[in-house]
Coordinates of C-alpha atoms in Angstrom, one line a residue:
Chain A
X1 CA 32.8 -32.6 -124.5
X2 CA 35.1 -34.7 -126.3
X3 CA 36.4 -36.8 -123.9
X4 CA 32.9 -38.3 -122.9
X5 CA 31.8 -39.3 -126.3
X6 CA 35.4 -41.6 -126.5
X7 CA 35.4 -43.3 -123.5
X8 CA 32.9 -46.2 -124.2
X9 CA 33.6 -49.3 -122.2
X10 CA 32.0 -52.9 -123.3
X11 CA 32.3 -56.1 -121.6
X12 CA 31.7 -59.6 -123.3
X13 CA 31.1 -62.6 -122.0
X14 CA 31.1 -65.4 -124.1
X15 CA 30.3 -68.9 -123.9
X16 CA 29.3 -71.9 -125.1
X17 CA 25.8 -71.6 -126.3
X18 CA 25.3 -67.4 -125.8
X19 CA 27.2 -64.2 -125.8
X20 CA 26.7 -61.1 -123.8
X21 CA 28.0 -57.4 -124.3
X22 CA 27.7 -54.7 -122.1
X23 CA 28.1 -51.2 -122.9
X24 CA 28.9 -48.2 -120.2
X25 CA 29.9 -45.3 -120.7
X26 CA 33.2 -43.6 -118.6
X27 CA 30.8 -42.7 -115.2
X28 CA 29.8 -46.3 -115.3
X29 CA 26.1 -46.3 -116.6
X30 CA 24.8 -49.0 -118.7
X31 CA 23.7 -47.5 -121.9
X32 CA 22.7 -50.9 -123.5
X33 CA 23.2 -54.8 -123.8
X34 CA 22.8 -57.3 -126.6
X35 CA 22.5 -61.0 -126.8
X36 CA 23.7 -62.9 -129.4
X37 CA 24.9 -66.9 -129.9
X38 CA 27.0 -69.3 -129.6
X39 CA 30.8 -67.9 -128.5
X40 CA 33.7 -70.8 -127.9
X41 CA 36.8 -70.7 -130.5
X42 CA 37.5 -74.3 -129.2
X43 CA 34.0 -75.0 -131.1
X44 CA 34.0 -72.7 -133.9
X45 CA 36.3 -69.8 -134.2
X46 CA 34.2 -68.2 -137.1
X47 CA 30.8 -68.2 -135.1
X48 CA 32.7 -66.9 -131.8
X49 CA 33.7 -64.1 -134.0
X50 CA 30.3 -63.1 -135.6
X51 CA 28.9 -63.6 -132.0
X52 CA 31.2 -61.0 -130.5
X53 CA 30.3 -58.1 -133.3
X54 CA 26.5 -59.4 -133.1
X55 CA 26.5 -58.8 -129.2
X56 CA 28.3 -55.5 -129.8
X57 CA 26.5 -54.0 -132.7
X58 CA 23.3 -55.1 -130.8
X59 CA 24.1 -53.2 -127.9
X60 CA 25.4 -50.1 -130.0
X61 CA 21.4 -49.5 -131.1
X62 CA 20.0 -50.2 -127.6
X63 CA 22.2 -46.9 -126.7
X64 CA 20.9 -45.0 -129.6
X65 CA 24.4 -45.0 -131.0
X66 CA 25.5 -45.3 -134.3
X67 CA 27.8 -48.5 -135.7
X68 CA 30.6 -45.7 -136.8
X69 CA 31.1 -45.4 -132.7
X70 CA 32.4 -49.0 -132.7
X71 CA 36.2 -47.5 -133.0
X72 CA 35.5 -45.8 -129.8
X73 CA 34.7 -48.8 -127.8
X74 CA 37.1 -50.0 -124.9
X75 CA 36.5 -53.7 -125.1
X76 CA 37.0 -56.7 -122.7
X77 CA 36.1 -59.9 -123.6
X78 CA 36.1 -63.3 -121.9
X79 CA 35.9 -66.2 -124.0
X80 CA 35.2 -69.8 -123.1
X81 CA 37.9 -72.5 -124.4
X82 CA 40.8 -69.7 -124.4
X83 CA 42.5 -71.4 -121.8
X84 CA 43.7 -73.9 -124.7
X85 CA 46.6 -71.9 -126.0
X86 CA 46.0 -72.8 -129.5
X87 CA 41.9 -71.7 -129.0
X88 CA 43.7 -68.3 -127.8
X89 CA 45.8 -67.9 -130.2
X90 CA 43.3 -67.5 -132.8
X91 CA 41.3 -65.0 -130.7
X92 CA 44.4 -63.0 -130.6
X93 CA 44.5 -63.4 -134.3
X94 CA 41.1 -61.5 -135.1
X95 CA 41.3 -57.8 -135.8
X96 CA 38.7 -56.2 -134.6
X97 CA 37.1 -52.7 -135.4
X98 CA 37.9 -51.7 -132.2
X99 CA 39.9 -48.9 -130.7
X100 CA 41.0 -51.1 -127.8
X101 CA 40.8 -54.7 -127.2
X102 CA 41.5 -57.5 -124.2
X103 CA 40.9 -61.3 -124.3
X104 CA 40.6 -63.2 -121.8
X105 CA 38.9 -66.2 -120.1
X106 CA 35.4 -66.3 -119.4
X107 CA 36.3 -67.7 -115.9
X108 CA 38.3 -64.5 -115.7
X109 CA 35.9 -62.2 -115.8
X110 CA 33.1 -64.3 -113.8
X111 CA 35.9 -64.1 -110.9
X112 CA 36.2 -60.4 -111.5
X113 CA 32.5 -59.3 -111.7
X114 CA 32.1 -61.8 -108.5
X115 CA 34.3 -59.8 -106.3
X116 CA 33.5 -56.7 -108.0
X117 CA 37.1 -56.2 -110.0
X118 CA 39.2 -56.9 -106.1
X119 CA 40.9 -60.2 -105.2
X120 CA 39.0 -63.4 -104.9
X121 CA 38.1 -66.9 -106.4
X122 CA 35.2 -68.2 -108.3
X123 CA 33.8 -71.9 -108.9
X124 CA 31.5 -72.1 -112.3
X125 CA 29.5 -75.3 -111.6
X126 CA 26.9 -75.4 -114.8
X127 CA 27.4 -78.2 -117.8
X128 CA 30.8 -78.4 -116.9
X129 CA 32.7 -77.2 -114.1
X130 CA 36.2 -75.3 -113.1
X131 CA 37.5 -72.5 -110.8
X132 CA 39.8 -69.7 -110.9
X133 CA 41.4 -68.0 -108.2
X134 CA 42.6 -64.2 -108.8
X135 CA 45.2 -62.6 -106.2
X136 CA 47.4 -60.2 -107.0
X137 CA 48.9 -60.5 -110.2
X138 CA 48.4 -64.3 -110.2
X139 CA 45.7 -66.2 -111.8
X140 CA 45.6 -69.8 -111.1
X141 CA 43.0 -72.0 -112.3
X142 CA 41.4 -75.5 -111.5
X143 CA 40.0 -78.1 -113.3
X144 CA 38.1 -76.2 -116.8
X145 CA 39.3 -80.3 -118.3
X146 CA 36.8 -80.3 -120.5
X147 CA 34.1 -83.1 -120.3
X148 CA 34.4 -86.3 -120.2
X149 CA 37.6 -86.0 -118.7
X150 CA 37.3 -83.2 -116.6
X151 CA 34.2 -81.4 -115.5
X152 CA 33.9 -83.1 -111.7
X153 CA 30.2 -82.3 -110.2
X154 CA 29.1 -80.4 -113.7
X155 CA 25.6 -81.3 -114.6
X156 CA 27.0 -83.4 -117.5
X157 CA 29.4 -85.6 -115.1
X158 CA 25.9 -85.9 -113.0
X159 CA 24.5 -87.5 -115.8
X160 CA 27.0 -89.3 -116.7
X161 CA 27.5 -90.8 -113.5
X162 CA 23.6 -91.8 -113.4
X163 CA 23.7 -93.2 -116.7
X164 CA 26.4 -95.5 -116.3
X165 CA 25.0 -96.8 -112.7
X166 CA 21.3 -97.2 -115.1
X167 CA 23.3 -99.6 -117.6
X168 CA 25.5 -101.5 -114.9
X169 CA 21.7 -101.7 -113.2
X170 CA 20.5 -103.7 -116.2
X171 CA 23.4 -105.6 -116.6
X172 CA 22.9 -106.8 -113.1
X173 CA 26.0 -105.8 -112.2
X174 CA 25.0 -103.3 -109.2
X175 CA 21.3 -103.8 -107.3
X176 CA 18.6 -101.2 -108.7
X177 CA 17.2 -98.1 -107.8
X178 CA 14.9 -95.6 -108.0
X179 CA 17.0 -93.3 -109.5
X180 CA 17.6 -96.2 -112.3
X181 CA 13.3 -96.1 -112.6
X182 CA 13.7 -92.5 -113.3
X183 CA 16.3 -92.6 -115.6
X184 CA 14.8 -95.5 -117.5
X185 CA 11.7 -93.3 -117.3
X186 CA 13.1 -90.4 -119.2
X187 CA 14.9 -92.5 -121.4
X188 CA 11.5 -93.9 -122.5
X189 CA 13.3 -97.2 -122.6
X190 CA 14.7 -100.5 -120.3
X191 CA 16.7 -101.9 -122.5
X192 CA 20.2 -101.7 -122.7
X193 CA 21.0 -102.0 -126.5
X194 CA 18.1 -99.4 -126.8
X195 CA 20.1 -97.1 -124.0
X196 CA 23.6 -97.2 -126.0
X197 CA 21.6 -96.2 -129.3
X198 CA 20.0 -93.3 -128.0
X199 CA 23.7 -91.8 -126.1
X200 CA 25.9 -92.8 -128.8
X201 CA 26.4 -89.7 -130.1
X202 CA 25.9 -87.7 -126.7
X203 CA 27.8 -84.4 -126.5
X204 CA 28.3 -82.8 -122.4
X205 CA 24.7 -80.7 -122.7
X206 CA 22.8 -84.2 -123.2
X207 CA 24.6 -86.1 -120.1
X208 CA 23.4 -82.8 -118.2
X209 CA 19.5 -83.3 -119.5
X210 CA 19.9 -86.1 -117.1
X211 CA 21.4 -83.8 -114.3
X212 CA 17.8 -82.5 -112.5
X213 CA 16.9 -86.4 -112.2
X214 CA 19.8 -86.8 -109.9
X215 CA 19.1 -83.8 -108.4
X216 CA 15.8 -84.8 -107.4
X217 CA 16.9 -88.6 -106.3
X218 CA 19.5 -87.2 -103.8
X219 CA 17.0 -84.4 -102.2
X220 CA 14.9 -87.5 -101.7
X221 CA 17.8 -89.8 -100.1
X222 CA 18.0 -91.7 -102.7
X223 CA 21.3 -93.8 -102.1
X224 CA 22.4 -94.0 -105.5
X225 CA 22.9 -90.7 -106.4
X226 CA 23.6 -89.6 -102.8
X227 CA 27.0 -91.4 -103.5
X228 CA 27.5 -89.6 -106.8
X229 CA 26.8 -86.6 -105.1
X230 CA 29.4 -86.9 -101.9
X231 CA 32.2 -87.5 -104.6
X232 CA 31.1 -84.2 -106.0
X233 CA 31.2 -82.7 -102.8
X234 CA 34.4 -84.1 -101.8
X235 CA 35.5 -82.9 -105.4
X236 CA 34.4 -78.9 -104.4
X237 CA 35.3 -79.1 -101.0
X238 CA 39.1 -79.9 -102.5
X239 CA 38.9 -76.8 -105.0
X240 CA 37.4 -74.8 -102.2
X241 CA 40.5 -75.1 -100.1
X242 CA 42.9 -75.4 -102.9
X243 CA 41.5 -71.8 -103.8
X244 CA 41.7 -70.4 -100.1
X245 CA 45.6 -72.0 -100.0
X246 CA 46.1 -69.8 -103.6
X247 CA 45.3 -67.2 -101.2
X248 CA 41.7 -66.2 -102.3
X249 CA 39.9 -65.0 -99.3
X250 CA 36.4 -64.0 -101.0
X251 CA 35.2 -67.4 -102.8
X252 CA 32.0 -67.2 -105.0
X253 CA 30.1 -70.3 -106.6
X254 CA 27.8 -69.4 -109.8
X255 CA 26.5 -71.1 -113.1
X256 CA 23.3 -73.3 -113.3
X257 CA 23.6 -76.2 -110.8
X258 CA 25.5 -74.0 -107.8
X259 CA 22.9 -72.8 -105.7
X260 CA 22.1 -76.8 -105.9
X261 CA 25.6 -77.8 -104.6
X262 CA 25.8 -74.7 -102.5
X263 CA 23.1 -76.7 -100.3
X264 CA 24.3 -79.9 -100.4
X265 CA 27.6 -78.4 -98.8
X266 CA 28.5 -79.4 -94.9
X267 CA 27.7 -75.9 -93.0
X268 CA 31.1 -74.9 -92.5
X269 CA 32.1 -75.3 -96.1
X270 CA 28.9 -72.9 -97.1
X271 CA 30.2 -70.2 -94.8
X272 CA 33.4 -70.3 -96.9
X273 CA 31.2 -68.8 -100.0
X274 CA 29.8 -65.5 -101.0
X275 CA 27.4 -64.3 -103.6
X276 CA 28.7 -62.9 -106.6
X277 CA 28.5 -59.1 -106.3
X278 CA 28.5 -58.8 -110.1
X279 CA 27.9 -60.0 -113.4
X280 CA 30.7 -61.3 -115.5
X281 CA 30.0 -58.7 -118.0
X282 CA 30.7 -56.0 -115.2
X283 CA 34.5 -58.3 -114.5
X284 CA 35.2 -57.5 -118.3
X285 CA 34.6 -53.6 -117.8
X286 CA 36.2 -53.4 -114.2
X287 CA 39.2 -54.9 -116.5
X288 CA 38.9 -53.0 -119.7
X289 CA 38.7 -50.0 -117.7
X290 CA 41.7 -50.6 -115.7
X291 CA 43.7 -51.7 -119.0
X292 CA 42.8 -48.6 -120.7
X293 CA 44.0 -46.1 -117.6
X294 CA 47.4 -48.0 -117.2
X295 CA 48.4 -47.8 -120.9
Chain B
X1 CA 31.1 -132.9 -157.9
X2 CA 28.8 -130.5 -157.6
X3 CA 28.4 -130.3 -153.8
X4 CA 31.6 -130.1 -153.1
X5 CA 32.3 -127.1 -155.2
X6 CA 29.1 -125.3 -154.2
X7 CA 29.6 -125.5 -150.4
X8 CA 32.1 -122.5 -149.0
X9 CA 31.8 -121.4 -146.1
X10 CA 32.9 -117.8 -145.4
X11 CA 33.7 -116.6 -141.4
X12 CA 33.9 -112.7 -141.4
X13 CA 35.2 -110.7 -138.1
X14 CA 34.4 -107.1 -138.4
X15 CA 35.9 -104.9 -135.9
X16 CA 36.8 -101.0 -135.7
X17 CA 40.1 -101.2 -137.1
X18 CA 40.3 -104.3 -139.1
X19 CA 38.3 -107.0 -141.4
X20 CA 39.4 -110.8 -141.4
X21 CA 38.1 -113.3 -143.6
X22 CA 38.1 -117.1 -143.3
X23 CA 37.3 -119.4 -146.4
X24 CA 36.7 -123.1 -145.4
X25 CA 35.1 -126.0 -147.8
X26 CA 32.3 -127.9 -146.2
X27 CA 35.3 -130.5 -144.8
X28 CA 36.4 -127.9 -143.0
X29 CA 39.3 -127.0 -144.8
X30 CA 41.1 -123.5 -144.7
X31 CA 41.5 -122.4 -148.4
X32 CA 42.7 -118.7 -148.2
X33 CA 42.1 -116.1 -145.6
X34 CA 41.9 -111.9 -146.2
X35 CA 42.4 -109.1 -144.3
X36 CA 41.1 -105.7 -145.1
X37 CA 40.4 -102.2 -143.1
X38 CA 37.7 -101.1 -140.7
X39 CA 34.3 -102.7 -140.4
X40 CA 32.5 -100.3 -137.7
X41 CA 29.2 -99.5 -139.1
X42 CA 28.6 -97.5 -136.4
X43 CA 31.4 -95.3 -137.6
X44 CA 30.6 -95.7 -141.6
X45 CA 28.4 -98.0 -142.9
X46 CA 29.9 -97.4 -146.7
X47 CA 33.8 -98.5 -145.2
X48 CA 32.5 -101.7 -143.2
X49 CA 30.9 -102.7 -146.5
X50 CA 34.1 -102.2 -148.7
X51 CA 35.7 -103.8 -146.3
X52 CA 33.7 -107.1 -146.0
X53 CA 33.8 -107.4 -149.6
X54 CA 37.9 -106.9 -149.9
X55 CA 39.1 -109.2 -147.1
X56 CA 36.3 -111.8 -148.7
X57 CA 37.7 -111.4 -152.7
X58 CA 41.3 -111.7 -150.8
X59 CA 40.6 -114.8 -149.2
X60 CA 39.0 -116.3 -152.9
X61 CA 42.3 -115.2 -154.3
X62 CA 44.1 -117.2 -151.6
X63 CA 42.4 -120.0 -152.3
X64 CA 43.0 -119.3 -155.9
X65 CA 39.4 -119.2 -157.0
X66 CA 37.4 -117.2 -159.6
X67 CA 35.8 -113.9 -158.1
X68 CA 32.8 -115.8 -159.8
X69 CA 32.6 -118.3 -157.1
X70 CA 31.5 -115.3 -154.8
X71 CA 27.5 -116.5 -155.4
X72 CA 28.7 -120.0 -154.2
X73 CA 29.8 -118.5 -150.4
X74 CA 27.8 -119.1 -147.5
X75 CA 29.0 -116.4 -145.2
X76 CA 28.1 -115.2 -141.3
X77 CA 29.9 -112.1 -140.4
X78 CA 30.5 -110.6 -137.0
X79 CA 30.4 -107.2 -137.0
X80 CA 31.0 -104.3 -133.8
X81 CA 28.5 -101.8 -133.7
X82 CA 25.5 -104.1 -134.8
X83 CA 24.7 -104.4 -131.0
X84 CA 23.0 -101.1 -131.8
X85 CA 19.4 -101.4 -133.5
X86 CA 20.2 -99.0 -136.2
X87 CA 23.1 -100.1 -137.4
X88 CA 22.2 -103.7 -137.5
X89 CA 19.1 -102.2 -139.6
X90 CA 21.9 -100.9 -142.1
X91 CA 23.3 -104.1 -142.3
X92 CA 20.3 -106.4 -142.9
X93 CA 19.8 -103.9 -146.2
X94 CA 23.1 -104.1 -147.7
X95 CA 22.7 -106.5 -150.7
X96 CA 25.7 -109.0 -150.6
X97 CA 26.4 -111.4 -153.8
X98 CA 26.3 -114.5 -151.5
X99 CA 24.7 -117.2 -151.5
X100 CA 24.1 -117.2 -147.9
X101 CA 24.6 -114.7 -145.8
X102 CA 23.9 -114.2 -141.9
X103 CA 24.8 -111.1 -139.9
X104 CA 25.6 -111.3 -136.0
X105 CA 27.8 -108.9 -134.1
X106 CA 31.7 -109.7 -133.4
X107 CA 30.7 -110.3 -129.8
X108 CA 28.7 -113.2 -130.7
X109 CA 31.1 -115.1 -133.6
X110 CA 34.2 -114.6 -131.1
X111 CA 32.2 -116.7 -128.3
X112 CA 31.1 -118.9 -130.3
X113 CA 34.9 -120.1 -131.3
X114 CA 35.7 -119.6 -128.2
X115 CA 34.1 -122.7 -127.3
X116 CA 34.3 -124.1 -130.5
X117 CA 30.7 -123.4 -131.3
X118 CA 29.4 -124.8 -128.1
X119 CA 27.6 -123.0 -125.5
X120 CA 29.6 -120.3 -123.4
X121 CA 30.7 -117.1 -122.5
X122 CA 33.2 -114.4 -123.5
X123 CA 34.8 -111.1 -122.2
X124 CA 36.3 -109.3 -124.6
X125 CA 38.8 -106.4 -123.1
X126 CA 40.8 -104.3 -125.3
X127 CA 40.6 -100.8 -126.3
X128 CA 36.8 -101.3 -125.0
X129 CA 35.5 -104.4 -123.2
X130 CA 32.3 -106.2 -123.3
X131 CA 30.8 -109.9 -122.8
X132 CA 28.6 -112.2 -124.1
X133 CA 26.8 -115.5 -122.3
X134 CA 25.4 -117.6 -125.6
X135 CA 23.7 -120.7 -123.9
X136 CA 20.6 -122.6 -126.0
X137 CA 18.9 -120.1 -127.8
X138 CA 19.6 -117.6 -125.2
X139 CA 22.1 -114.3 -126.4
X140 CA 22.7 -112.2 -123.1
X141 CA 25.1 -109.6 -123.4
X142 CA 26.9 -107.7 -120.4
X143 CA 28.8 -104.1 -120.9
X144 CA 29.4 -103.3 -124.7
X145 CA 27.8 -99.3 -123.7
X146 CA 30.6 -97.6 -126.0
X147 CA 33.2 -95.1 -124.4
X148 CA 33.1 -92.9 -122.2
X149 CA 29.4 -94.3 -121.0
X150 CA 31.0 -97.8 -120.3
X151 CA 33.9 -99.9 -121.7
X152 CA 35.0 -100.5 -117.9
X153 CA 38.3 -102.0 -117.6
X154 CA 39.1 -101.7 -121.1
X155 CA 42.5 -99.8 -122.2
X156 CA 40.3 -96.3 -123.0
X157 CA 38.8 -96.6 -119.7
X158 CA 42.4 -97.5 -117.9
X159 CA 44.0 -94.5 -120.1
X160 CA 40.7 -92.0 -118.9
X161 CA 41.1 -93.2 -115.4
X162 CA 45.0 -92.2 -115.6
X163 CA 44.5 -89.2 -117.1
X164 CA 41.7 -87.6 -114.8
X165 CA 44.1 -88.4 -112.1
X166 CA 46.8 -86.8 -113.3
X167 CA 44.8 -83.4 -113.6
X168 CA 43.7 -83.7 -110.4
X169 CA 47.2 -84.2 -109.2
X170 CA 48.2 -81.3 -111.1
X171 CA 45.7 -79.0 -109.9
X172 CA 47.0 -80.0 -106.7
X173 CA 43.5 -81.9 -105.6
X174 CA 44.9 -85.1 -104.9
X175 CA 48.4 -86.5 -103.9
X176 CA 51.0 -86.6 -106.8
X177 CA 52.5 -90.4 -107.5
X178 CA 54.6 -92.3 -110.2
X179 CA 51.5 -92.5 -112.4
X180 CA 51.2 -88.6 -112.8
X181 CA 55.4 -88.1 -113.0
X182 CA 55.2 -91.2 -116.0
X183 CA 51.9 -90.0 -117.7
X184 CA 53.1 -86.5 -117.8
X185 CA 56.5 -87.8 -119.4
X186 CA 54.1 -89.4 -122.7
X187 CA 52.4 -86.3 -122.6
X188 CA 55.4 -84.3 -123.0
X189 CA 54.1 -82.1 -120.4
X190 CA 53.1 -81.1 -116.9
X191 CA 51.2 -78.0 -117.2
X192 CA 47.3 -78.6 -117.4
X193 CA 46.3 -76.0 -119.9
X194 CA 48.4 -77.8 -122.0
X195 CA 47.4 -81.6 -121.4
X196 CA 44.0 -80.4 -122.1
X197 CA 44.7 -78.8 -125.8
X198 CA 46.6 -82.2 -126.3
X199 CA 43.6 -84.1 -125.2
X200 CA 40.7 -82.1 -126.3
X201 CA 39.9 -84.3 -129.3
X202 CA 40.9 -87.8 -127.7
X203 CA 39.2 -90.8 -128.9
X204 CA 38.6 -93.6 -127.3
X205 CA 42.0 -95.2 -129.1
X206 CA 43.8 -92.4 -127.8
X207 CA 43.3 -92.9 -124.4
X208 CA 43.9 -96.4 -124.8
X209 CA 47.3 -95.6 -125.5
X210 CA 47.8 -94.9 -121.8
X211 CA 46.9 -98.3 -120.7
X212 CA 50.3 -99.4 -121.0
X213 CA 51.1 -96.7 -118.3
X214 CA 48.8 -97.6 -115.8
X215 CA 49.8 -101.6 -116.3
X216 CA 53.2 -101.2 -115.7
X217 CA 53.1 -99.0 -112.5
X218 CA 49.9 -101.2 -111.5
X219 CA 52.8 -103.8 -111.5
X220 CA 55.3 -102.5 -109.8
X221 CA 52.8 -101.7 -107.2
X222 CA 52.3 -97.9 -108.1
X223 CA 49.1 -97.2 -105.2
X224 CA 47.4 -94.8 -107.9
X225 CA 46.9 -97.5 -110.9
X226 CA 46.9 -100.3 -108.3
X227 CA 43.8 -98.4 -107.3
X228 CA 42.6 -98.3 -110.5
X229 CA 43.0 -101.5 -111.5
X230 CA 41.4 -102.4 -108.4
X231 CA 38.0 -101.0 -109.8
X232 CA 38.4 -103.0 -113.2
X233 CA 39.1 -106.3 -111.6
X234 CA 36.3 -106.3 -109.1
X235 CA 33.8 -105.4 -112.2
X236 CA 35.3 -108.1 -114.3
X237 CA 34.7 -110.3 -111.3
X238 CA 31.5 -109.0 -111.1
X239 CA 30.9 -109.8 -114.5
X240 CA 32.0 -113.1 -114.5
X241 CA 29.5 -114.2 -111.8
X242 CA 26.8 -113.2 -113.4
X243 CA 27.8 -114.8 -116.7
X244 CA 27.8 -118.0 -114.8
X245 CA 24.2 -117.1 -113.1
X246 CA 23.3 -116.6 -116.8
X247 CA 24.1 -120.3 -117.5
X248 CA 27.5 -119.8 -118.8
X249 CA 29.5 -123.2 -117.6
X250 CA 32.7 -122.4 -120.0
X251 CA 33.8 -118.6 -120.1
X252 CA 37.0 -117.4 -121.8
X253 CA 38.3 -113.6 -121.7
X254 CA 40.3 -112.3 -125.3
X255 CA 41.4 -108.9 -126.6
X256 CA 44.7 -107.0 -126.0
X257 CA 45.0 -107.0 -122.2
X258 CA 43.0 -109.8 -121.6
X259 CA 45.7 -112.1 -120.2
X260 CA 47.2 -109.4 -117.9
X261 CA 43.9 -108.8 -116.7
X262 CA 43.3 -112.4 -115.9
X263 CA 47.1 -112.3 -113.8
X264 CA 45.4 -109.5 -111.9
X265 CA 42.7 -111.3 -110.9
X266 CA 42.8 -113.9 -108.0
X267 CA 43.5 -117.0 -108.2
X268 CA 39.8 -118.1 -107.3
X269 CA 38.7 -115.8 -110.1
X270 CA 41.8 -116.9 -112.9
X271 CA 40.7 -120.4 -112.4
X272 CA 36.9 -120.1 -113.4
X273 CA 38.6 -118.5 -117.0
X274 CA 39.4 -121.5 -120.1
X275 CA 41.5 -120.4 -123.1
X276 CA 39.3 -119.7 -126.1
X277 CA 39.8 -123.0 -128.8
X278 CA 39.1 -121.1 -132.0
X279 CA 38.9 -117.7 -133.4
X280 CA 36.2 -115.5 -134.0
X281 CA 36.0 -116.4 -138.1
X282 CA 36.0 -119.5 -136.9
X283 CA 33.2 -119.2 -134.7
X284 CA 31.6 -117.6 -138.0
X285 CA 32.0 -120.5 -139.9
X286 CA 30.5 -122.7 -137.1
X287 CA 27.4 -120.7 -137.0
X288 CA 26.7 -120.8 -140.9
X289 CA 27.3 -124.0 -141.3
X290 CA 24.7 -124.7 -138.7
X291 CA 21.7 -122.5 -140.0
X292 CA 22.5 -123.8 -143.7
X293 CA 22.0 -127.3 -142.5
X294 CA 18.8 -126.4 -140.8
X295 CA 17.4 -124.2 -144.2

């Protein structure tokens, strides 16, 4: 019997504001999840690290099975801001109680579960944005810049973009809009000065509170954000075929804001995408699993 | 004698890295100057005060007089940040020993000097960029949104511009150019992951320090900064007319690359720009002097 009881596989996916485990056992059933917090070294490498064991412990009782199996598990994890060598340097620093443990990026693993564990390319379009393509033995990402310098047609650029049309608007500088009226309505305020006060201190997740505003303008015709949006599909339409020339023939789009730019797409550049078959936490197992078999 | 002793007149310019004081009798007489460290309140309140009172006991030393005399001073300060509701609240409730004093932001003092404390305008472009119209009793301001929200054609925004391209480049989105090969040579490197662990933590003053960059290949007529630059002149030009819609007959533009922005502009533009007389301090002094003749 043996052999059953050590082969536990668990997949993590972590990000910026949660963290998800998955825990399988060797024939591939889910035998429990957990859900914990926050889960980005780049933001805090003690927090990422209690999130991970949180998830993990979590999904440990949803199995019915004691913490003393946690030197059994298999684990994978994908970890947002691990692209930044430093960031991963100090995931690879942590000792973990495991009996097996892989880090990698959580783009990684989205592009794995996506294509269920075979060749492909993924596009994460939420707050921020970046793609990965996986072929062969080569993983080559784009964008994943971080915000504000990066992050092309992320929620946060979105409202960044409307934001700084809204105050060139009341400077005069550019004719109004509606989509300047709706901003100024959720801002609660016209006034420039007011404006600055209010986004002085903006991180990326409050430029995207702006993001469904522009959403709605541009599925109106709004002209404003119309143009915002073109330069973010020109922006995806350029990482789409960057990824096919990479060599990725199956290319998924996920994260908050996708199905959204999914439609906004010209026709033939939709027929270039395909669901995601899988859940990032299932890419982290796929890997684990195949990790585990090679060594 | 008593007049004559009793009427100083202090002209404070309070900016994000640096504090200058200007000490002038009431025949307008310079008696000492001082120069102390950051005066943001936006960025701490406790460090712009320090500093306003150093570069002021500096100047009283200069003009060797008795730290006593401080309750004699009629001072009007120009300070960055104030623009912003709050902080200009935490400014009206510091308690100064002056006799006088009179808080306006930096925008404000360096326009009126400018124009010698006449009516005017000013564009200000250096790390950030903003403008001011001061005609009658009429204060309109243009810009001044902070970075990464505005500060167009400013060095942070030239340095962000130069930077985003050279990701894309890298990531293969767009073509590669001169700007990418000489940005990637400060950097140190051309590998993404990289640039973006370097850049992670950029404030505004460190992209500013790729302006340089972007001016000299903009010069040597580099398509990708000329491009670029492009944007930034036909805002400032966009700017300037509606200065002079606001009234503004006289407009002058200071900061760091403000005269190579004014050779980049054409020659119909160049020619509606004047040299500013005074300095900002000065422009200080002019503006106290005026509301204690009118108390």
């Amino acid at each position: 019997m043996e052999p059953v009881t050590r082969n536990y596989y668990v997949g993590i996916d972590g990000g910026g504001t949660k963290c998800k485990a998955r825990l399988e056992n060797a024939q591939g059933e889910l035998l429990g999840e957990g859900l914990s917090g926050p889960c980005n070294p780049a933001q805090s490498a003690e927090t990422a690290f209690a999130s991970i064991i949180e998830a993990t412990t979590l999904a440990l009782e949803a199995a019915s099975l004691p913490a003393t199996k946690m030197s059994d598990l298999n684990v994978c994890m994908g970890l947002a801001g691990v692209n930044v060598a430093r960031y991963r340097e100090t995931a690879q620093r942590w000792i973990f109680p495991f009996k097996h443990t892989h880090i990698t990026t959580d783009l990684h693993i989205a592009c794995l579960g996506a294509h269920a564990g075979q060749d492909g390319a993924i596009i994460i379009t939420g707050t921020g944005s970046s793609a990965l393509a996986s072929v062969g033995e080569n993983l080559s990402s784009i964008g994943g810049h971080g915000f504000p310098l990066g992050d092309k047609a992320g929620g946060a650029w979105l409202g960044l973009r409307a934001l700084q049309y809204t105050l060139e608007a009341l400077d005069a500088l550019v004719p109004t809009s509606r989509l300047v009226k709706d901003m100024c309505e959720a801002l609660g305020t016209d006034e420039p000065q007011a404006i600055v006060g209010k986004s002085l201190h903006y991180k990326s997740s409050d430029f995207g509170k702006f993001a469904p505003i522009v959403v709605k303008c541009a599925n109106d015709n709004e002209p404003v954000s119309l143009s915002i949006v073109n330069e973010g599909k020109q922006y995806l339409t350029g990482v789409i075929s960057q990824l096919e020339k990479l060599g990725a023939k199956r290319i998924s789009m996920i994260g908050g804001i996708s199905s959204q730019w999914a439609k906004w797409l010209p026709d033939n550049i939709q027929q270039r995408l395909q669901p995601a078959k899988c859940s990032p936490e299932f890419g982290a197992i796929s890997l684990v699993k195949h990790l585990v078999k090679e060594s």
